[in-house]
Amino acid sequence: MTARLRIAIQKSGRLAERSLGILESAGFRLVKGANELLYRVENAPIDLLRIRDDDIPAFVADGVADFGIVGRNVLAEFGGARAPEELMALGFGRCELKLAVPEGFAYGGPSSLAGRRIATSYPRVLSRFLKENAVEADIVTLRGAVEVAPRLKMAHAICDLVSTGATLEANGLVAVETVLRSEAALVRAPSVHAGLDSVAESVVQRIRGVVASLGAKYVMMNAPRAVLPEISRILPGADAPTVTPLAGREDAVAVHAVCQESVFWETLERLKAAGASSILVLPIEKMM
Ligand code: PRT
Ligand code: ZN
């Protein structure tokens, strides 16, 4: 039996679908295995281990999986020297770990939390934050429903993940500090299984390509030579554009550029105002 690379992803939850999606966009064709735990990639020697997100750092740190896709918040809580190496942020699952207090709490900075009780599912990250701010407070560790702790008089404040802020608002809480900014990340084991180095390399290259191409656009236009510097300044997140002559036109050129950031209508209007014409914005399917 030939060795197979293992990638640990969340089985179900907020990261599950996008994790599968990124691997599919990277050209890996997934088929369900004999059990729910395992998906196989049919066109490469790779298996996906579908587990709880909290278990992913340990699976990768212990080398049970070679790679993992997991929220930076979970990695930070796993913490310490054992935490697997983060290779790249993946651009989804964005959220922030925030300290929040009930409306009406007179908050004047972290020192306002001294001697108070704070409920969280992230005791290690929170205790690091408190230490950095030289605040001594009690941490109450809860698995879930952290946002109700103040109302139940279990805690004076909470430290929890926030994305839209609706949960805080519904519970009469106000965010006062950002402890950690998080998104899904690709992590790697200290060493990959023997004989799988080239497969591992291609996983990393392809995922890098997918992530880079996600927000990127290919922009083409014609423009007078004289305004090239201004056009380069307007193009969002572009390297030096490719400039080619236009047949029969001495004064004008064609400009092609890969823009790493979103290209908005406002950008097109500014390009037009600068003198560009025939502006086209195209999606990029693959990039390496
Ligand atoms: O079963 P398993 O253990 O795998 O899943 P889980 O229930 O532990 O995690 P899941 O699926 O809820 O979240 C997985 C990851 O998604 C988290 O570890 C984060 O990295 C990321 N993520 C992004 C979030 C949120 N946004 C988020 N809003 N995780 C949780 N929330 C919760 C938050 O805890 C709070 O209860 O949503 C609520 C707040 O949301 P808003 O929109 O009201 O602010
Ligand atoms: Zn979890």
CSV table of C-alpha atoms and ligand atoms in Angstrom, one decimal:
chain,number,residue,atom,x,y,z
A,1,MET,CA,0.0,0.0,0.0
A,2,THR,CA,1.4,3.4,-0.9
A,3,ALA,CA,1.5,6.1,1.7
A,4,ARG,CA,-1.2,8.8,1.6
A,5,LEU,CA,-0.9,12.4,2.8
A,6,ARG,CA,-3.5,13.3,5.5
A,7,ILE,CA,-5.2,16.7,5.7
A,8,ALA,CA,-7.4,17.3,8.8
A,9,ILE,CA,-10.5,19.5,8.3
A,10,GLN,CA,-13.5,20.4,10.3
A,11,LYS,CA,-16.2,17.7,9.9
A,12,SER,CA,-19.2,20.1,10.2
A,13,GLY,CA,-19.5,23.7,11.2
A,14,ARG,CA,-18.5,27.1,10.0
A,15,LEU,CA,-15.3,26.1,8.3
A,16,ALA,CA,-16.3,22.7,6.9
A,17,GLU,CA,-17.7,23.7,3.5
A,18,ARG,CA,-15.1,26.3,2.7
A,19,SER,CA,-12.3,23.9,3.7
A,20,LEU,CA,-13.6,21.3,1.2
A,21,GLY,CA,-14.2,24.0,-1.4
A,22,ILE,CA,-10.6,25.2,-1.3
A,23,LEU,CA,-9.3,21.7,-1.8
A,24,GLU,CA,-11.7,21.2,-4.7
A,25,SER,CA,-10.6,24.5,-6.2
A,26,ALA,CA,-7.1,23.2,-5.9
A,27,GLY,CA,-8.0,20.4,-8.3
A,28,PHE,CA,-8.4,17.6,-5.7
A,29,ARG,CA,-11.4,15.4,-6.5
A,30,LEU,CA,-13.0,14.2,-3.3
A,31,VAL,CA,-14.9,10.9,-2.8
A,32,LYS,CA,-16.5,9.8,0.4
A,33,GLY,CA,-14.7,7.0,2.1
A,34,ALA,CA,-16.0,3.9,3.8
A,35,ASN,CA,-16.8,6.0,6.9
A,36,GLU,CA,-17.8,9.6,7.8
A,37,LEU,CA,-14.3,10.3,9.2
A,38,LEU,CA,-12.5,9.9,5.9
A,39,TYR,CA,-12.8,11.4,2.4
A,40,ARG,CA,-10.4,10.2,-0.2
A,41,VAL,CA,-8.8,12.3,-3.0
A,42,GLU,CA,-9.1,10.2,-6.1
A,43,ASN,CA,-6.5,11.9,-8.3
A,44,ALA,CA,-3.7,12.3,-5.7
A,45,PRO,CA,-2.5,10.2,-2.7
A,46,ILE,CA,-4.4,12.3,-0.1
A,47,ASP,CA,-7.0,11.5,2.5
A,48,LEU,CA,-9.1,14.0,4.4
A,49,LEU,CA,-9.7,13.4,8.1
A,50,ARG,CA,-12.9,15.0,9.1
A,51,ILE,CA,-12.9,15.8,12.8
A,52,ARG,CA,-13.9,18.5,15.3
A,53,ASP,CA,-12.0,21.7,14.9
A,54,ASP,CA,-10.7,21.6,18.4
A,55,ASP,CA,-8.9,18.3,17.7
A,56,ILE,CA,-7.1,19.6,14.6
A,57,PRO,CA,-4.1,21.2,16.2
A,58,ALA,CA,-3.2,18.1,18.2
A,59,PHE,CA,-3.7,15.8,15.2
A,60,VAL,CA,-1.3,18.0,13.2
A,61,ALA,CA,1.2,18.6,16.1
A,62,ASP,CA,1.4,14.8,16.7
A,63,GLY,CA,1.8,14.1,13.0
A,64,VAL,CA,-1.4,12.0,12.7
A,65,ALA,CA,-2.3,14.5,10.0
A,66,ASP,CA,0.3,16.2,7.8
A,67,PHE,CA,-1.8,19.3,7.3
A,68,GLY,CA,-4.8,20.9,8.9
A,69,ILE,CA,-7.2,23.7,8.1
A,70,VAL,CA,-8.3,25.4,11.4
A,71,GLY,CA,-9.2,28.8,12.9
A,72,ARG,CA,-6.3,30.8,14.2
A,73,ASN,CA,-8.3,31.2,17.5
A,74,VAL,CA,-8.2,27.4,18.0
A,75,LEU,CA,-4.5,27.3,17.2
A,76,ALA,CA,-3.8,30.1,19.7
A,77,GLU,CA,-5.7,28.4,22.4
A,78,PHE,CA,-3.8,25.1,21.7
A,79,GLY,CA,-0.8,27.4,22.0
A,80,GLY,CA,2.7,27.0,23.1
A,81,ALA,CA,5.8,25.3,21.5
A,82,ARG,CA,3.6,22.4,20.4
A,83,ALA,CA,1.4,24.4,18.1
A,84,PRO,CA,1.8,23.5,14.5
A,85,GLU,CA,3.3,26.0,12.1
A,86,GLU,CA,0.8,28.3,10.3
A,87,LEU,CA,1.7,28.3,6.6
A,88,MET,CA,-0.9,30.8,5.3
A,89,ALA,CA,-4.1,32.5,6.1
A,90,LEU,CA,-7.0,31.3,3.9
A,91,GLY,CA,-9.2,34.3,3.8
A,92,PHE,CA,-12.4,32.8,5.2
A,93,GLY,CA,-13.8,32.2,8.7
A,94,ARG,CA,-12.9,35.7,9.7
A,95,CYS,CA,-13.8,36.7,13.3
A,96,GLU,CA,-12.4,38.5,16.3
A,97,LEU,CA,-11.9,37.3,19.9
A,98,LYS,CA,-13.2,40.2,21.9
A,99,LEU,CA,-13.7,41.3,25.5
A,100,ALA,CA,-17.2,42.5,26.1
A,101,VAL,CA,-18.9,44.0,29.1
A,102,PRO,CA,-22.6,44.7,29.9
A,103,GLU,CA,-24.0,48.0,28.8
A,104,GLY,CA,-23.5,50.4,31.6
A,105,PHE,CA,-20.3,48.9,32.8
A,106,ALA,CA,-17.8,51.8,33.3
A,107,TYR,CA,-15.0,50.5,31.1
A,108,GLY,CA,-11.8,52.6,31.1
A,109,GLY,CA,-9.3,50.1,29.7
A,110,PRO,CA,-8.1,46.6,30.7
A,111,SER,CA,-7.4,47.7,34.3
A,112,SER,CA,-11.2,48.0,34.8
A,113,LEU,CA,-11.3,44.2,34.7
A,114,ALA,CA,-9.0,43.8,37.7
A,115,GLY,CA,-10.5,41.5,40.3
A,116,ARG,CA,-13.5,40.8,38.0
A,117,ARG,CA,-14.6,37.4,36.7
A,118,ILE,CA,-14.5,36.9,32.9
A,119,ALA,CA,-16.2,34.0,31.1
A,120,THR,CA,-14.6,32.5,28.0
A,121,SER,CA,-13.9,29.4,26.0
A,122,TYR,CA,-10.4,30.7,25.4
A,123,PRO,CA,-8.8,30.7,28.9
A,124,ARG,CA,-5.2,30.5,27.6
A,125,VAL,CA,-5.5,33.3,25.1
A,126,LEU,CA,-7.3,35.4,27.6
A,127,SER,CA,-4.8,34.8,30.4
A,128,ARG,CA,-2.0,35.8,28.0
A,129,PHE,CA,-3.8,39.0,27.2
A,130,LEU,CA,-4.4,39.8,30.8
A,131,LYS,CA,-0.8,39.1,31.7
A,132,GLU,CA,0.4,41.4,28.9
A,133,ASN,CA,-1.8,44.1,30.3
A,134,ALA,CA,-0.7,43.4,33.9
A,135,VAL,CA,-4.3,42.8,34.9
A,136,GLU,CA,-5.3,40.1,37.5
A,137,ALA,CA,-8.8,38.7,37.0
A,138,ASP,CA,-10.6,35.4,37.4
A,139,ILE,CA,-11.2,33.3,34.3
A,140,VAL,CA,-14.4,31.2,34.2
A,141,THR,CA,-14.0,28.6,31.4
A,142,LEU,CA,-17.2,27.7,29.6
A,143,ARG,CA,-17.7,25.5,26.6
A,144,GLY,CA,-20.5,27.4,25.1
A,145,ALA,CA,-23.2,30.0,25.8
A,146,VAL,CA,-20.5,32.4,27.1
A,147,GLU,CA,-22.7,35.4,26.2
A,148,VAL,CA,-25.3,34.6,28.8
A,149,ALA,CA,-22.8,34.4,31.7
A,150,PRO,CA,-23.1,38.1,32.8
A,151,ARG,CA,-26.9,37.8,32.9
A,152,LEU,CA,-26.6,34.7,35.1
A,153,LYS,CA,-24.2,36.6,37.4
A,154,MET,CA,-21.5,34.0,36.6
A,155,ALA,CA,-19.2,36.7,35.3
A,156,HIS,CA,-18.7,40.4,35.0
A,157,ALA,CA,-17.4,40.3,31.4
A,158,ILE,CA,-16.9,37.8,28.6
A,159,CYS,CA,-14.2,37.1,26.0
A,160,ASP,CA,-15.7,35.5,22.9
A,161,LEU,CA,-15.6,35.3,19.2
A,162,VAL,CA,-17.5,38.0,17.3
A,163,SER,CA,-18.3,38.2,13.6
A,164,THR,CA,-21.4,40.4,13.0
A,165,GLY,CA,-21.8,41.5,16.6
A,166,ALA,CA,-25.5,40.4,16.7
A,167,THR,CA,-25.0,38.0,19.6
A,168,LEU,CA,-23.3,40.6,21.8
A,169,GLU,CA,-26.1,43.1,21.0
A,170,ALA,CA,-28.9,40.6,21.7
A,171,ASN,CA,-27.3,40.0,25.1
A,172,GLY,CA,-26.8,43.6,26.0
A,173,LEU,CA,-23.1,43.4,25.8
A,174,VAL,CA,-20.6,45.9,24.3
A,175,ALA,CA,-17.2,44.9,22.9
A,176,VAL,CA,-14.3,46.8,24.5
A,177,GLU,CA,-11.1,45.1,23.4
A,178,THR,CA,-9.9,43.0,20.5
A,179,VAL,CA,-7.8,40.1,21.9
A,180,LEU,CA,-7.1,38.3,18.6
A,181,ARG,CA,-8.0,38.6,14.9
A,182,SER,CA,-8.7,35.2,13.4
A,183,GLU,CA,-9.4,33.5,10.1
A,184,ALA,CA,-9.0,29.9,8.9
A,185,ALA,CA,-5.3,29.0,8.3
A,186,LEU,CA,-3.4,26.1,6.7
A,187,VAL,CA,-1.1,24.5,9.2
A,188,ARG,CA,1.6,21.9,8.7
A,189,ALA,CA,3.0,19.0,10.9
A,190,PRO,CA,6.7,19.3,12.0
A,191,SER,CA,7.4,16.6,9.3
A,192,VAL,CA,5.3,15.0,6.6
A,193,HIS,CA,5.1,11.3,6.2
A,194,ALA,CA,7.9,9.6,4.4
A,195,GLY,CA,7.8,9.7,0.6
A,196,LEU,CA,5.1,12.4,0.5
A,197,ASP,CA,7.3,15.5,0.3
A,198,SER,CA,6.4,16.2,-3.3
A,199,VAL,CA,2.6,15.7,-2.7
A,200,ALA,CA,2.9,18.0,0.3
A,201,GLU,CA,4.7,20.6,-1.8
A,202,SER,CA,2.0,20.5,-4.5
A,203,VAL,CA,-0.8,20.8,-1.8
A,204,VAL,CA,0.9,24.0,-0.5
A,205,GLN,CA,1.6,25.4,-4.0
A,206,ARG,CA,-1.9,24.8,-5.2
A,207,ILE,CA,-3.7,26.2,-2.1
A,208,ARG,CA,-1.4,29.2,-2.3
A,209,GLY,CA,-2.6,29.6,-5.9
A,210,VAL,CA,-6.3,29.3,-5.0
A,211,VAL,CA,-6.0,31.8,-2.2
A,212,ALA,CA,-4.1,34.3,-4.4
A,213,SER,CA,-6.5,34.0,-7.3
A,214,LEU,CA,-9.6,34.3,-5.1
A,215,GLY,CA,-9.7,38.1,-4.9
A,216,ALA,CA,-7.5,38.7,-7.9
A,217,LYS,CA,-8.6,40.1,-11.2
A,218,TYR,CA,-7.0,40.5,-14.6
A,219,VAL,CA,-7.4,44.1,-15.8
A,220,MET,CA,-6.9,45.2,-19.3
A,221,MET,CA,-7.2,48.7,-20.9
A,222,ASN,CA,-5.9,51.1,-23.5
A,223,ALA,CA,-4.3,54.3,-22.3
A,224,PRO,CA,-2.2,57.2,-23.5
A,225,ARG,CA,1.5,56.6,-22.7
A,226,ALA,CA,1.7,59.9,-20.7
A,227,VAL,CA,-0.7,58.7,-18.0
A,228,LEU,CA,0.9,55.3,-17.3
A,229,PRO,CA,2.4,56.3,-14.0
A,230,GLU,CA,-1.0,57.6,-12.8
A,231,ILE,CA,-2.7,54.4,-14.0
A,232,SER,CA,-0.2,52.2,-12.1
A,233,ARG,CA,-1.0,54.2,-9.0
A,234,ILE,CA,-4.7,53.6,-9.3
A,235,LEU,CA,-4.6,49.8,-10.0
A,236,PRO,CA,-5.2,48.1,-6.6
A,237,GLY,CA,-2.5,45.7,-5.4
A,238,ALA,CA,-0.9,45.3,-8.8
A,239,ASP,CA,2.8,44.6,-9.6
A,240,ALA,CA,4.3,46.5,-12.6
A,241,PRO,CA,1.8,46.2,-15.4
A,242,THR,CA,2.6,44.7,-18.8
A,243,VAL,CA,2.6,47.5,-21.4
A,244,THR,CA,2.4,46.7,-25.1
A,245,PRO,CA,2.2,49.0,-28.1
A,246,LEU,CA,-1.0,49.4,-30.0
A,247,ALA,CA,-0.8,48.9,-33.8
A,248,GLY,CA,-0.9,52.3,-35.6
A,249,ARG,CA,-0.9,54.4,-32.4
A,250,GLU,CA,2.3,56.1,-31.3
A,251,ASP,CA,0.8,57.8,-28.3
A,252,ALA,CA,-1.3,55.0,-26.7
A,253,VAL,CA,-0.5,51.5,-25.3
A,254,ALA,CA,-2.4,48.5,-24.0
A,255,VAL,CA,-2.0,47.9,-20.2
A,256,HIS,CA,-2.5,44.5,-18.6
A,257,ALA,CA,-2.2,43.9,-14.9
A,258,VAL,CA,-3.1,41.3,-12.2
A,259,CYS,CA,-4.7,43.1,-9.3
A,260,GLN,CA,-4.5,41.3,-6.0
A,261,GLU,CA,-7.4,43.3,-4.4
A,262,SER,CA,-11.0,43.8,-5.4
A,263,VAL,CA,-11.5,46.1,-8.3
A,264,PHE,CA,-14.5,48.3,-7.6
A,265,TRP,CA,-16.5,50.5,-10.0
A,266,GLU,CA,-14.9,53.5,-8.4
A,267,THR,CA,-11.5,52.2,-9.5
A,268,LEU,CA,-12.8,51.9,-13.1
A,269,GLU,CA,-14.2,55.4,-13.0
A,270,ARG,CA,-10.8,56.8,-11.8
A,271,LEU,CA,-9.0,54.8,-14.6
A,272,LYS,CA,-11.4,56.3,-17.1
A,273,ALA,CA,-11.0,59.8,-15.7
A,274,ALA,CA,-7.2,59.3,-16.0
A,275,GLY,CA,-7.6,58.7,-19.7
A,276,ALA,CA,-8.0,54.9,-20.0
A,277,SER,CA,-10.5,53.4,-22.4
A,278,SER,CA,-11.8,49.9,-23.3
A,279,ILE,CA,-11.3,48.7,-19.7
A,280,LEU,CA,-11.9,45.0,-19.1
A,281,VAL,CA,-11.9,43.2,-15.7
A,282,LEU,CA,-11.6,39.4,-15.9
A,283,PRO,CA,-11.7,36.7,-13.2
A,284,ILE,CA,-8.6,34.6,-12.8
A,285,GLU,CA,-9.2,30.9,-12.5
A,286,LYS,CA,-5.8,29.6,-11.6
A,287,MET,CA,-2.5,31.2,-10.6
A,288,MET,CA,0.9,29.8,-9.8
B,1,PRT,O1,-18.0,20.9,16.2
B,1,PRT,P1,-16.8,21.7,16.1
B,1,PRT,O2,-16.0,21.7,17.5
B,1,PRT,O3,-15.9,21.3,15.0
B,1,PRT,O4,-17.2,23.2,15.8
B,1,PRT,P2,-17.4,24.4,16.8
B,1,PRT,O5,-18.9,24.5,17.2
B,1,PRT,O6,-16.4,24.5,17.9
B,1,PRT,O7,-17.0,25.6,15.8
B,1,PRT,P3,-17.9,26.5,14.7
B,1,PRT,O8,-18.2,25.6,13.6
B,1,PRT,O9,-18.9,27.2,15.4
B,1,PRT,O10,-16.7,27.5,14.3
B,1,PRT,C1,-15.5,27.1,13.7
B,1,PRT,C2,-14.6,28.3,13.6
B,1,PRT,O11,-15.3,29.3,12.8
B,1,PRT,C3,-14.2,29.0,14.8
B,1,PRT,O12,-13.2,28.3,15.5
B,1,PRT,C4,-13.8,30.3,14.3
B,1,PRT,O13,-12.4,30.2,13.8
B,1,PRT,C5,-14.7,30.6,13.1
B,1,PRT,N1,-15.7,31.6,13.3
B,1,PRT,C6,-16.0,32.7,12.5
B,1,PRT,C7,-16.6,31.6,14.3
B,1,PRT,C8,-17.4,32.8,14.1
B,1,PRT,N2,-17.0,33.4,13.0
B,1,PRT,C9,-18.5,33.1,15.1
B,1,PRT,N3,-19.2,34.1,14.9
B,1,PRT,N4,-16.9,30.8,15.4
B,1,PRT,C10,-17.9,31.1,16.2
B,1,PRT,N5,-18.7,32.2,16.1
B,1,PRT,C11,-19.8,32.3,17.1
B,1,PRT,C12,-19.3,33.0,18.4
B,1,PRT,O14,-18.7,32.1,19.3
B,1,PRT,C13,-20.6,33.6,19.0
B,1,PRT,O15,-21.3,32.6,19.7
B,1,PRT,O16,-20.8,33.0,16.7
B,1,PRT,C14,-21.4,33.9,17.7
B,1,PRT,C15,-21.1,35.3,17.4
B,1,PRT,O17,-21.5,35.6,16.1
B,1,PRT,P4,-22.1,37.1,15.7
B,1,PRT,O18,-22.2,37.0,14.2
B,1,PRT,O19,-23.4,37.2,16.4
B,1,PRT,O20,-21.1,38.1,16.1
B,2,ZN,ZN,-15.0,23.3,18.2
